[in-house]
Every structure is written in structure tokens, then in C-alpha cells.
CSV table of C-alpha atoms and ligand atoms in Angstrom, one decimal:
chain,number,residue,atom,x,y,z
A,1,MET,CA,-134.5,92.9,-82.7
A,2,GLN,CA,-136.7,95.1,-84.7
A,3,GLN,CA,-139.1,93.9,-87.4
A,4,LEU,CA,-139.9,96.0,-90.4
A,5,VAL,CA,-143.5,95.0,-90.3
A,6,LYS,CA,-145.1,93.8,-87.2
A,7,PRO,CA,-148.8,93.4,-86.7
A,8,LYS,CA,-149.8,95.1,-83.4
A,9,GLN,CA,-152.2,92.4,-82.5
A,10,PRO,CA,-153.4,89.1,-84.0
A,11,GLY,CA,-155.4,89.7,-87.1
A,12,MET,CA,-154.2,93.2,-87.6
A,13,ALA,CA,-151.5,93.6,-90.2
A,14,ARG,CA,-150.2,97.1,-90.8
A,15,SER,CA,-148.9,96.1,-94.2
A,16,MET,CA,-151.3,95.7,-97.0
A,17,ARG,CA,-148.7,94.1,-99.2
A,18,PRO,CA,-150.1,91.4,-101.5
A,19,ALA,CA,-147.7,88.8,-100.2
A,20,TRP,CA,-148.0,87.6,-96.6
A,21,ALA,CA,-147.6,84.7,-94.3
A,22,GLU,CA,-150.8,83.6,-92.6
A,23,VAL,CA,-150.2,82.3,-89.1
A,24,ARG,CA,-153.1,80.2,-87.8
A,25,LEU,CA,-153.2,80.6,-84.0
A,26,ASP,CA,-155.9,77.9,-83.7
A,27,HIS,CA,-153.5,75.4,-85.3
A,28,LEU,CA,-150.7,76.5,-83.0
A,29,ALA,CA,-153.1,76.0,-80.0
A,30,HIS,CA,-154.1,72.6,-81.4
A,31,ASN,CA,-150.4,71.5,-81.7
A,32,ILE,CA,-149.4,72.5,-78.2
A,33,ARG,CA,-152.5,70.8,-76.7
A,34,ARG,CA,-151.6,67.7,-78.7
A,35,ILE,CA,-148.1,67.7,-77.2
A,36,ARG,CA,-149.6,68.2,-73.8
A,37,LYS,CA,-151.8,65.1,-74.3
A,38,ARG,CA,-148.8,63.1,-75.4
A,39,VAL,CA,-146.5,64.0,-72.5
A,40,GLY,CA,-149.2,64.1,-69.8
A,41,ARG,CA,-149.8,66.6,-67.0
A,42,ASP,CA,-146.6,65.9,-65.0
A,43,ILE,CA,-144.0,66.8,-67.5
A,44,ARG,CA,-143.3,70.5,-68.1
A,45,ILE,CA,-143.3,71.9,-71.6
A,46,MET,CA,-140.7,74.4,-72.6
A,47,ALA,CA,-141.7,75.8,-76.0
A,48,VAL,CA,-138.8,76.7,-78.3
A,49,VAL,CA,-139.5,80.0,-80.0
A,50,LYS,CA,-136.0,80.8,-81.3
A,51,ALA,CA,-135.4,82.3,-84.7
A,52,ASN,CA,-138.6,84.4,-84.5
A,53,ALA,CA,-140.5,81.2,-83.6
A,54,TYR,CA,-139.2,79.5,-86.6
A,55,GLY,CA,-140.3,82.4,-88.7
A,56,HIS,CA,-143.8,82.6,-87.3
A,57,GLY,CA,-143.3,85.7,-85.0
A,58,SER,CA,-142.0,85.0,-81.5
A,59,VAL,CA,-144.0,87.3,-79.4
A,60,GLU,CA,-147.5,86.4,-80.8
A,61,VAL,CA,-146.6,82.7,-80.9
A,62,ALA,CA,-145.1,82.7,-77.3
A,63,LYS,CA,-148.3,84.3,-75.9
A,64,VAL,CA,-150.6,81.7,-77.5
A,65,LEU,CA,-148.4,78.8,-76.4
A,66,LEU,CA,-148.2,80.0,-72.8
A,67,GLU,CA,-151.9,80.4,-72.7
A,68,GLN,CA,-152.5,77.0,-74.2
A,69,GLY,CA,-150.3,74.9,-71.9
A,70,ALA,CA,-146.6,75.7,-72.4
A,71,ASP,CA,-144.9,76.3,-69.0
A,72,ARG,CA,-141.8,78.0,-70.2
A,73,LEU,CA,-140.0,79.3,-73.3
A,74,ALA,CA,-136.6,78.8,-74.8
A,75,VAL,CA,-134.7,80.9,-77.3
A,76,ALA,CA,-131.2,80.6,-78.8
A,77,LEU,CA,-130.0,84.2,-78.2
A,78,VAL,CA,-130.0,86.7,-75.4
A,79,ASP,CA,-131.5,89.3,-77.9
A,80,GLU,CA,-134.4,86.9,-78.5
A,81,GLY,CA,-135.1,86.7,-74.8
A,82,VAL,CA,-135.0,90.4,-74.4
A,83,GLU,CA,-137.6,90.8,-77.2
A,84,LEU,CA,-140.0,88.5,-75.3
A,85,ARG,CA,-139.5,90.5,-72.1
A,86,ARG,CA,-140.0,93.8,-73.8
A,87,ALA,CA,-143.3,92.5,-75.1
A,88,GLY,CA,-144.4,91.9,-71.5
A,89,ILE,CA,-143.8,88.1,-71.3
A,90,GLU,CA,-143.0,87.1,-67.8
A,91,ALA,CA,-142.6,83.3,-68.1
A,92,PRO,CA,-139.2,81.8,-67.5
A,93,VAL,CA,-137.1,82.0,-70.7
A,94,LEU,CA,-134.1,79.8,-71.2
A,95,VAL,CA,-131.3,81.0,-73.5
A,96,LEU,CA,-130.1,77.7,-75.1
A,97,GLY,CA,-126.9,79.1,-76.7
A,98,MET,CA,-123.7,80.5,-75.2
A,99,PHE,CA,-123.8,84.0,-74.0
A,100,GLY,CA,-121.0,86.5,-74.3
A,101,ARG,CA,-119.4,88.1,-71.3
A,102,GLU,CA,-121.0,91.5,-72.3
A,103,GLU,CA,-124.4,89.8,-72.3
A,104,ALA,CA,-124.3,88.7,-68.6
A,105,ASP,CA,-125.6,92.0,-67.5
A,106,VAL,CA,-128.6,91.9,-69.8
A,107,ILE,CA,-129.4,88.4,-68.9
A,108,VAL,CA,-129.8,89.3,-65.2
A,109,ARG,CA,-131.5,92.6,-65.8
A,110,TYR,CA,-134.2,91.0,-68.0
A,111,GLY,CA,-134.5,87.9,-65.7
A,112,LEU,CA,-133.5,85.4,-68.4
A,113,THR,CA,-132.3,82.0,-67.5
A,114,PRO,CA,-128.8,81.4,-69.1
A,115,MET,CA,-127.3,78.1,-70.2
A,116,VAL,CA,-123.9,77.7,-68.6
A,117,CYS,CA,-121.2,75.2,-69.3
A,118,THR,CA,-117.9,77.0,-68.5
A,119,THR,CA,-116.3,78.3,-65.3
A,120,GLU,CA,-116.0,81.7,-67.0
A,121,GLY,CA,-119.8,81.7,-67.4
A,122,LEU,CA,-120.3,81.0,-63.7
A,123,ARG,CA,-117.9,83.8,-62.8
A,124,ASP,CA,-119.5,86.4,-65.1
A,125,LEU,CA,-123.0,85.6,-63.8
A,126,GLN,CA,-121.9,85.6,-60.1
A,127,ARG,CA,-120.4,89.1,-60.6
A,128,VAL,CA,-123.6,90.5,-62.2
A,129,ALA,CA,-125.9,88.6,-59.7
A,130,ARG,CA,-124.0,90.3,-56.9
A,131,LYS,CA,-124.3,93.7,-58.6
A,132,PHE,CA,-128.1,93.4,-58.9
A,133,HIS,CA,-128.6,91.6,-55.6
A,134,LYS,CA,-130.3,88.7,-57.4
A,135,THR,CA,-130.1,84.9,-57.3
A,136,VAL,CA,-129.5,83.8,-60.9
A,137,ARG,CA,-130.9,80.4,-62.0
A,138,PHE,CA,-129.1,78.7,-64.7
A,139,HIS,CA,-129.2,75.4,-66.7
A,140,LEU,CA,-126.1,73.3,-67.2
A,141,ARG,CA,-125.8,71.9,-70.7
A,142,VAL,CA,-124.2,68.5,-71.2
A,143,ASP,CA,-122.9,67.3,-74.5
A,144,PRO,CA,-123.4,63.6,-75.3
A,145,GLY,CA,-121.2,63.8,-78.4
A,146,MET,CA,-122.6,66.4,-80.7
A,147,GLY,CA,-119.3,68.1,-80.5
A,148,SER,CA,-121.1,71.4,-79.9
A,149,VAL,CA,-121.5,73.4,-76.7
A,150,GLY,CA,-121.9,71.5,-73.4
A,151,ILE,CA,-119.6,69.9,-70.9
A,152,PRO,CA,-118.7,66.2,-71.2
A,153,MET,CA,-121.0,63.9,-69.3
A,154,GLU,CA,-118.2,62.8,-66.9
A,155,GLU,CA,-117.5,66.3,-65.8
A,156,CYS,CA,-121.0,67.1,-64.7
A,157,LYS,CA,-120.5,66.2,-61.1
A,158,ARG,CA,-117.4,68.2,-60.7
A,159,PHE,CA,-119.0,71.2,-62.4
A,160,LEU,CA,-122.1,71.2,-60.3
A,161,HIS,CA,-120.0,70.8,-57.2
A,162,GLU,CA,-118.0,73.9,-58.3
A,163,ALA,CA,-121.1,75.8,-59.1
A,164,GLY,CA,-122.3,75.2,-55.5
A,165,LYS,CA,-119.5,77.5,-54.4
A,166,TYR,CA,-121.0,80.6,-56.1
A,167,PRO,CA,-123.4,82.0,-53.5
A,168,ASP,CA,-125.8,83.8,-55.9
A,169,LEU,CA,-126.2,81.1,-58.5
A,170,PHE,CA,-128.6,78.3,-58.5
A,171,PRO,CA,-128.4,75.3,-60.9
A,172,GLU,CA,-132.1,75.0,-61.6
A,173,GLY,CA,-131.7,72.7,-64.6
A,174,LEU,CA,-129.5,70.3,-66.5
A,175,PHE,CA,-130.1,69.4,-70.1
A,176,THR,CA,-128.8,67.7,-73.2
A,177,HIS,CA,-129.7,67.7,-76.8
A,178,LEU,CA,-130.0,64.1,-78.1
A,179,PRO,CA,-128.5,64.2,-81.6
A,180,SER,CA,-129.1,60.5,-82.0
A,181,ALA,CA,-132.8,61.1,-81.9
A,182,TYR,CA,-132.6,62.9,-85.2
A,183,GLY,CA,-132.5,59.8,-87.4
A,184,GLY,CA,-130.2,57.6,-85.4
A,185,THR,CA,-131.1,54.0,-84.6
A,186,ARG,CA,-133.2,53.2,-81.6
A,187,GLU,CA,-130.2,51.4,-80.1
A,188,GLU,CA,-128.1,54.6,-80.4
A,189,VAL,CA,-130.7,56.7,-78.7
A,190,GLU,CA,-131.1,54.1,-75.9
A,191,GLU,CA,-127.3,54.0,-75.5
A,192,ASP,CA,-127.2,57.8,-75.1
A,193,LEU,CA,-130.0,57.7,-72.6
A,194,ARG,CA,-128.3,54.9,-70.6
A,195,HIS,CA,-125.2,57.1,-70.2
A,196,PHE,CA,-127.3,60.1,-69.3
A,197,ASN,CA,-129.3,58.1,-66.7
A,198,GLY,CA,-126.1,56.8,-65.2
A,199,MET,CA,-124.7,60.3,-64.8
A,200,LEU,CA,-128.0,61.4,-63.3
A,201,ALA,CA,-128.0,58.6,-60.8
A,202,GLU,CA,-124.5,59.7,-59.7
A,203,LEU,CA,-125.7,63.3,-59.3
A,204,THR,CA,-128.7,62.2,-57.3
A,205,ALA,CA,-126.5,60.1,-55.0
A,206,ALA,CA,-124.3,63.2,-54.4
A,207,GLY,CA,-127.3,65.4,-53.8
A,208,LEU,CA,-126.4,67.4,-56.9
A,209,ARG,CA,-129.3,66.6,-59.3
A,210,PRO,CA,-130.9,69.9,-60.4
A,211,PRO,CA,-134.7,69.9,-60.2
A,212,LEU,CA,-135.3,70.3,-63.9
A,213,VAL,CA,-133.7,67.7,-66.2
A,214,HIS,CA,-134.6,67.8,-69.9
A,215,ALA,CA,-133.4,66.2,-73.1
A,216,ALA,CA,-136.3,65.7,-75.6
A,217,SER,CA,-136.8,68.0,-78.5
A,218,SER,CA,-139.3,67.1,-81.2
A,219,PRO,CA,-138.0,63.7,-82.3
A,220,GLY,CA,-137.6,62.6,-78.6
A,221,ILE,CA,-141.1,63.7,-77.9
A,222,LEU,CA,-142.4,61.8,-80.9
A,223,ASN,CA,-140.4,58.6,-80.5
A,224,PHE,CA,-138.8,58.3,-77.0
A,225,PRO,CA,-140.9,58.7,-73.9
A,226,ALA,CA,-137.9,57.6,-71.9
A,227,SER,CA,-136.3,60.9,-72.8
A,228,TYR,CA,-139.0,63.1,-71.2
A,229,PHE,CA,-137.4,63.4,-67.7
A,230,ASP,CA,-138.9,66.5,-66.0
A,231,MET,CA,-139.5,68.7,-69.1
A,232,VAL,CA,-139.6,68.5,-72.9
A,233,ARG,CA,-138.5,71.1,-75.5
A,234,PRO,CA,-140.6,71.0,-78.6
A,235,GLY,CA,-139.6,73.3,-81.5
A,236,ILE,CA,-140.4,72.3,-85.0
A,237,MET,CA,-143.4,70.2,-84.2
A,238,LEU,CA,-145.2,73.1,-82.6
A,239,TYR,CA,-145.4,74.6,-86.0
A,240,GLY,CA,-146.9,71.5,-87.5
A,241,LEU,CA,-143.9,70.6,-89.5
A,242,PRO,CA,-142.1,67.3,-89.8
A,243,VAL,CA,-138.7,66.9,-88.0
A,244,TYR,CA,-137.4,65.1,-91.1
A,245,GLU,CA,-139.0,62.8,-93.6
A,246,GLY,CA,-140.9,60.1,-91.8
A,247,CYS,CA,-140.6,61.8,-88.4
A,248,ALA,CA,-143.9,63.6,-87.8
A,249,ASP,CA,-147.1,63.4,-86.0
A,250,PRO,CA,-149.8,63.4,-88.7
A,251,GLU,CA,-152.3,65.0,-86.3
A,252,LEU,CA,-150.3,68.2,-86.0
A,253,LYS,CA,-151.4,71.0,-88.2
A,254,PRO,CA,-149.2,73.3,-90.2
A,255,VAL,CA,-149.4,76.8,-88.7
A,256,MET,CA,-148.1,78.9,-91.6
A,257,ARG,CA,-149.4,79.4,-95.2
A,258,LEU,CA,-147.4,81.6,-97.5
A,259,LYS,CA,-149.7,83.5,-99.8
A,260,SER,CA,-149.7,86.2,-102.5
A,261,ARG,CA,-152.0,87.6,-105.1
A,262,ILE,CA,-151.7,88.1,-108.9
A,263,VAL,CA,-150.9,91.7,-109.5
A,264,TYR,CA,-150.6,91.7,-113.2
A,265,GLN,CA,-151.5,89.3,-116.0
A,266,LYS,CA,-150.9,89.4,-119.8
A,267,ASP,CA,-151.0,87.3,-122.9
A,268,VAL,CA,-147.7,86.6,-124.5
A,269,ARG,CA,-147.4,85.6,-128.1
A,270,ALA,CA,-145.5,82.5,-129.3
A,271,GLY,CA,-141.8,83.4,-130.0
A,272,THR,CA,-141.6,86.3,-127.5
A,273,LYS,CA,-138.3,86.5,-125.6
A,274,LEU,CA,-138.6,86.8,-121.9
A,275,GLY,CA,-136.4,87.2,-118.8
A,276,TYR,CA,-133.0,88.8,-118.1
A,277,GLY,CA,-130.7,88.1,-121.1
A,278,ASN,CA,-133.7,86.7,-123.0
A,279,ARG,CA,-133.1,83.5,-121.3
A,280,TRP,CA,-136.6,82.2,-122.1
A,281,HIS,CA,-138.9,82.4,-125.0
A,282,ALA,CA,-142.6,81.5,-125.3
A,283,GLU,CA,-143.0,78.3,-127.3
A,284,ARG,CA,-146.7,78.9,-127.7
A,285,ASN,CA,-149.2,81.6,-126.9
A,286,LEU,CA,-149.1,82.0,-123.1
A,287,LYS,CA,-151.1,83.7,-120.3
A,288,LEU,CA,-148.5,84.8,-117.7
A,289,ALA,CA,-149.4,86.2,-114.3
A,290,THR,CA,-147.0,88.1,-112.0
A,291,VAL,CA,-146.8,87.1,-108.3
A,292,PRO,CA,-145.1,89.8,-106.2
A,293,ILE,CA,-142.9,87.8,-104.0
A,294,GLY,CA,-139.3,86.9,-104.6
A,295,TYR,CA,-136.0,85.8,-103.2
A,296,GLY,CA,-135.7,89.1,-101.4
A,297,ASP,CA,-138.3,87.7,-99.1
A,298,GLY,CA,-136.3,84.6,-98.3
A,299,LEU,CA,-133.4,83.3,-100.4
A,300,PHE,CA,-134.9,79.8,-100.6
A,301,LEU,CA,-137.6,81.2,-102.9
A,302,PHE,CA,-134.8,81.7,-105.5
A,303,PHE,CA,-134.9,78.0,-106.0
A,304,MET,CA,-138.6,77.8,-106.8
A,305,GLU,CA,-137.6,78.0,-110.5
A,306,GLY,CA,-139.3,75.0,-112.1
A,307,GLY,CA,-141.6,74.7,-109.1
A,308,GLU,CA,-145.3,75.2,-108.7
A,309,VAL,CA,-147.8,77.3,-106.8
A,310,LEU,CA,-151.5,76.9,-106.2
A,311,ILE,CA,-154.2,79.1,-107.8
A,312,HIS,CA,-157.9,78.3,-108.1
A,313,GLY,CA,-157.0,75.1,-106.2
A,314,GLN,CA,-154.8,73.9,-109.0
A,315,LYS,CA,-151.1,73.7,-109.5
A,316,ALA,CA,-149.6,76.3,-111.9
A,317,PRO,CA,-145.9,76.1,-113.0
A,318,ILE,CA,-143.5,78.9,-112.3
A,319,PHE,CA,-142.4,80.3,-115.6
A,320,GLY,CA,-138.7,81.3,-115.9
A,321,GLN,CA,-136.7,82.4,-112.9
A,322,VAL,CA,-137.6,83.9,-109.5
A,323,TYR,CA,-136.5,87.5,-109.3
A,324,MET,CA,-135.8,89.5,-106.1
A,325,ASP,CA,-139.3,90.8,-105.9
A,326,HIS,CA,-141.5,88.8,-108.1
A,327,PHE,CA,-141.9,85.8,-110.5
A,328,MET,CA,-144.3,84.7,-113.2
A,329,ILE,CA,-146.6,81.8,-113.3
A,330,ASP,CA,-148.0,80.1,-116.4
A,331,VAL,CA,-151.8,80.2,-116.1
A,332,THR,CA,-152.5,79.4,-119.7
A,333,GLU,CA,-154.3,76.2,-118.7
A,334,ILE,CA,-156.3,77.7,-115.8
A,335,ALA,CA,-159.5,79.3,-116.8
A,336,GLY,CA,-160.6,82.7,-115.5
A,337,THR,CA,-157.6,83.9,-113.6
A,338,ALA,CA,-157.6,87.6,-112.8
A,339,VAL,CA,-155.6,90.2,-111.0
A,340,GLY,CA,-156.3,89.9,-107.3
A,341,ASP,CA,-156.6,86.1,-107.3
A,342,GLU,CA,-155.0,84.4,-104.3
A,343,VAL,CA,-151.8,82.4,-104.9
A,344,VAL,CA,-150.5,79.9,-102.3
A,345,LEU,CA,-146.8,79.1,-102.3
A,346,ILE,CA,-146.8,77.0,-99.2
A,347,GLY,CA,-149.9,75.4,-97.7
A,348,ARG,CA,-153.3,74.2,-98.8
A,349,GLN,CA,-155.7,75.7,-101.3
A,350,GLY,CA,-158.9,73.8,-102.0
A,351,GLU,CA,-158.0,70.2,-102.3
A,352,SER,CA,-154.4,70.9,-103.3
A,353,ARG,CA,-151.4,71.4,-101.1
A,354,ILE,CA,-147.7,72.3,-101.3
A,355,THR,CA,-145.8,71.5,-98.1
A,356,SER,CA,-142.9,73.4,-96.5
A,357,ALA,CA,-141.0,70.1,-96.8
A,358,GLU,CA,-141.5,70.0,-100.6
A,359,VAL,CA,-140.3,73.6,-101.0
A,360,ALA,CA,-137.3,72.9,-98.7
A,361,ASP,CA,-136.4,69.9,-100.8
A,362,ARG,CA,-136.6,71.9,-104.0
A,363,SER,CA,-134.3,74.5,-102.4
A,364,GLY,CA,-131.7,71.9,-101.5
A,365,ILE,CA,-132.2,72.3,-97.7
A,366,GLY,CA,-134.4,69.3,-97.4
A,367,GLY,CA,-133.3,66.0,-95.8
A,368,MET,CA,-132.4,66.8,-92.2
A,369,HIS,CA,-134.6,69.9,-92.2
A,370,CYS,CA,-138.0,69.8,-93.6
A,371,ASP,CA,-138.9,73.3,-93.1
A,372,CYS,CA,-138.0,76.5,-94.9
A,373,VAL,CA,-140.5,78.9,-93.4
A,374,HIS,CA,-138.0,80.0,-90.8
A,375,LEU,CA,-136.1,81.5,-93.7
A,376,LEU,CA,-138.8,84.0,-94.6
A,377,SER,CA,-137.5,87.5,-94.3
A,378,SER,CA,-139.0,90.2,-92.2
A,379,ARG,CA,-140.2,91.8,-95.4
A,380,ILE,CA,-143.1,89.4,-95.4
A,381,PRO,CA,-145.8,90.5,-93.0
A,382,ARG,CA,-147.1,87.9,-90.7
A,383,VAL,CA,-150.8,88.0,-90.4
A,384,TYR,CA,-152.4,86.2,-87.4
A,385,ILE,CA,-155.7,84.5,-87.9
A,386,GLY,CA,-157.7,81.7,-86.3
A,387,LYS,CA,-159.9,82.8,-83.5
A,388,LEU,CA,-159.2,80.9,-80.3
A,389,ASP,CA,-162.7,79.9,-79.2
A,390,GLU,CA,-163.8,78.9,-75.7
A,391,SER,CA,-162.8,75.3,-76.2
A,392,PHE,CA,-159.2,76.5,-76.8
A,393,ARG,CA,-159.2,78.6,-73.7
A,394,ASP,CA,-159.5,76.1,-71.0
A,395,GLY,CA,-155.8,75.3,-71.4
A,396,GLY,CA,-156.5,71.8,-70.1
A,397,LEU,CA,-156.5,68.3,-71.5
A,398,SER,CA,-160.1,68.2,-72.8
B,1,LIG,C1,-133.7,74.1,-81.4
B,1,LIG,C2,-133.6,73.3,-80.2
B,1,LIG,C3,-134.7,72.5,-79.7
B,1,LIG,C4,-136.0,72.3,-80.6
B,1,LIG,O1,-135.6,71.3,-81.5
B,1,LIG,P1,-136.7,70.8,-82.6
B,1,LIG,O2,-136.1,69.7,-83.4
B,1,LIG,O3,-137.1,72.0,-83.4
B,1,LIG,O4,-137.9,70.4,-81.8
B,1,LIG,C5,-134.6,71.9,-78.5
B,1,LIG,N1,-133.4,72.0,-77.8
B,1,LIG,C6,-132.4,72.7,-78.2
B,1,LIG,C7,-131.1,72.8,-77.4
B,1,LIG,C8,-132.4,73.4,-79.4
B,1,LIG,O5,-131.3,74.1,-79.9
């Protein structure tokens, strides 16, 4: 997985492009420490850094999270795990998604921990484990009714019994994703947990319970301590974003700000036609400024038409449509704007703020998903800021 632009180390962006995503490592550290406080010392934390750490840059984010209290990492794809290993990260990395037969070799070679839920998966891993003379740890995924990957609850015992026959495989973990925690009722979640606990009791009685049982992603961590088991898997909350409207920890801090600068500004006389196909015209004398970021940097930006950005701590309306590489803002009412002035598309500027959730809503991807920053393309350089001072380096619970 190659990135077009990748800062070599925090704070050093190679690109000088006047459009960038600022990633605050001190906020990230704050968030993982807050999760640690919430779950306590005895529960392990597996930080989910899939999809380039939800757009924040997986390698840089993973390093800070591990240093600040995460015990392990999780990704969705084998490629994402390989990227972490190539960057020198040695912590256990669980691949949450299905792996293809061709990928078994890579999993074992890079010491990744696969999710398994089929007999074919066991066979493929056993073959490669033998080839490399390694014991391969895997996590079994159980599906409580999401209809997605994972074996049905009632087949767990049989499956683990079968897995025990493969000499070079070890079922280190067993996990489920609690779909009911994403906006379902408390009763629905409790019902799912009851089933899950019943199944675990059976496994324990049969001596088949894997050492690491995990179920809670962000909403479970926020609302259901009974879902913690041995380990939790925070994703979206690490980045200081709400899981969905009304499901957030207000103490968490947004990690990313999307910024740009005015690169051009001009006065436009009333009556001037503007835009492709002369779709717009100036109804009065206007001062328009060009912001050099567009839907080529993340399709959701296309839907910013009619939206706002922050400049000089005030909201300025987007004028006309968003193009692939730029858009215009109407700064007629904002005194003293000039080329070079900073523009904030997502985040705080002065006393004003535009959240990722607001932009997601505007783009039509709100509701179940309050974030859109994971959709930023690799064309936007990620710039890492926020020094981790001594108080952030003890990694403890202070
Ligand atoms: C993405 C994912 C997570 C993290 O979910 P969030 O809602 O972002 O906290 C946890 N577990 C699995 C299996 C996932 O796919």
C-alpha cells in the first residue's frame, strides 16, 4: 500500500501543498488514555487502525497508540497488516476480515494474526504453518446475526474442537461484533450478550474457551461494560469522532483538522457569469476567494456545495460548486482576507467549528456514520503535530 505523499516522521511533511490534514498526536494520545481509564488496567485494548487509521495515517497513528497504552492492533486487510510490519511495528496485528487462500503465506511470513471462520481457512493456515515451521495463532469470528462473516454461535464448540486437530494452529482468540450496540435498544444488546455468554460457558466447560474473548467496538466501550470480556476494539472513538449522533464521549478530542489556504482572490462585479456552463451569476459585487482543494481529494467534498468553511474564525459560504481541485468561497462580508489566509474545512478555528459529522451529513453519508475523514484521498498530505510531552509518555493511568 503506497501513499503518494507520506511524511517521514511526525511534523515533517514532504508536500508543501496548501491543502492538508493536520493530525494531532496529542489528541490521539489523550483519547487512548481516556479509553484506558474507562476500561481499566485489566482489559486489553486492540486499537483498530484499518482504512489507513480511518484516514489519519496508519503507521504514525499505530506507533503513538502503542506507546500510549494500546496492547495490540487490528486492521481489515492483510495488506494493511503488511504495511505496519514493513514500518517496523512488532505488536500483534489481527486481520479482522476474511483472507484469501493466496494470502495465507503472507500472513504467516509477516506474523499477522488471521481471523478464521471456515475449515478451508484452517487448512490453508496449517499448510503454511508447516511450511514455515511456525505456530499460527488465530481468532475465531462468531456472527450473532449481522449476516456477515463469522460462524453461527451454535457451531463454535464444534469448530474449536475441529481446530484442535490442526497441530500448528492455536485459537488464541474468539470475537464477535455486536451490531445491536450500534443504535439498537439496551434489551437487544443484553439479549446478544446473554447468547454470547451462554456459548462461552459451554466452551469453558469443554475446556475450549480461547484466552482472548472480545466483542466491544466503540459503542460497546461507551455504553456496555458487560461487553468488555478480555479485550476491547476501539476504532472511531480513537479519532475523537462520534459513533453516531448521540453516541460519543464528549471528553474525546477530534484528531484531524482539514485545512487549506486562499491561493487567489478577486472582486467580481454584479452580473458576472460564473462556473461551468455559466451556472451561476453574481447578484451583487462580490469578493471571491479560491480554496485549492476539491472532490479529487475525497469525493464527499463534492457535496460541500452550499456548505461553509471557516476563515478568520468566521463562517464563509461556498460559492457555486466544488470542482475536482478547488472551489470558491464568498468572502464579501469578511474584512481583510488575503491570499495565504488559512481556511478550515473540518475542525475548529477560533471560536467556530465545523465537525466531521456535519460534513458527513451534508454529503449524505451521515446517520449511521458520523465521519467522513476516512474518505480523504492520499492526495491530501497528513501533517503530524502535537508534541507528546512527558506527561504523555508515562503510558499509565495518571
Ligand atoms: C471496524 C471494526 C471495529 C471498530 O469499530 P468502531 O465502531 O469504529 O469502533 C471493531 N471490530 C471490528 C470487527 C471492526 O470491523
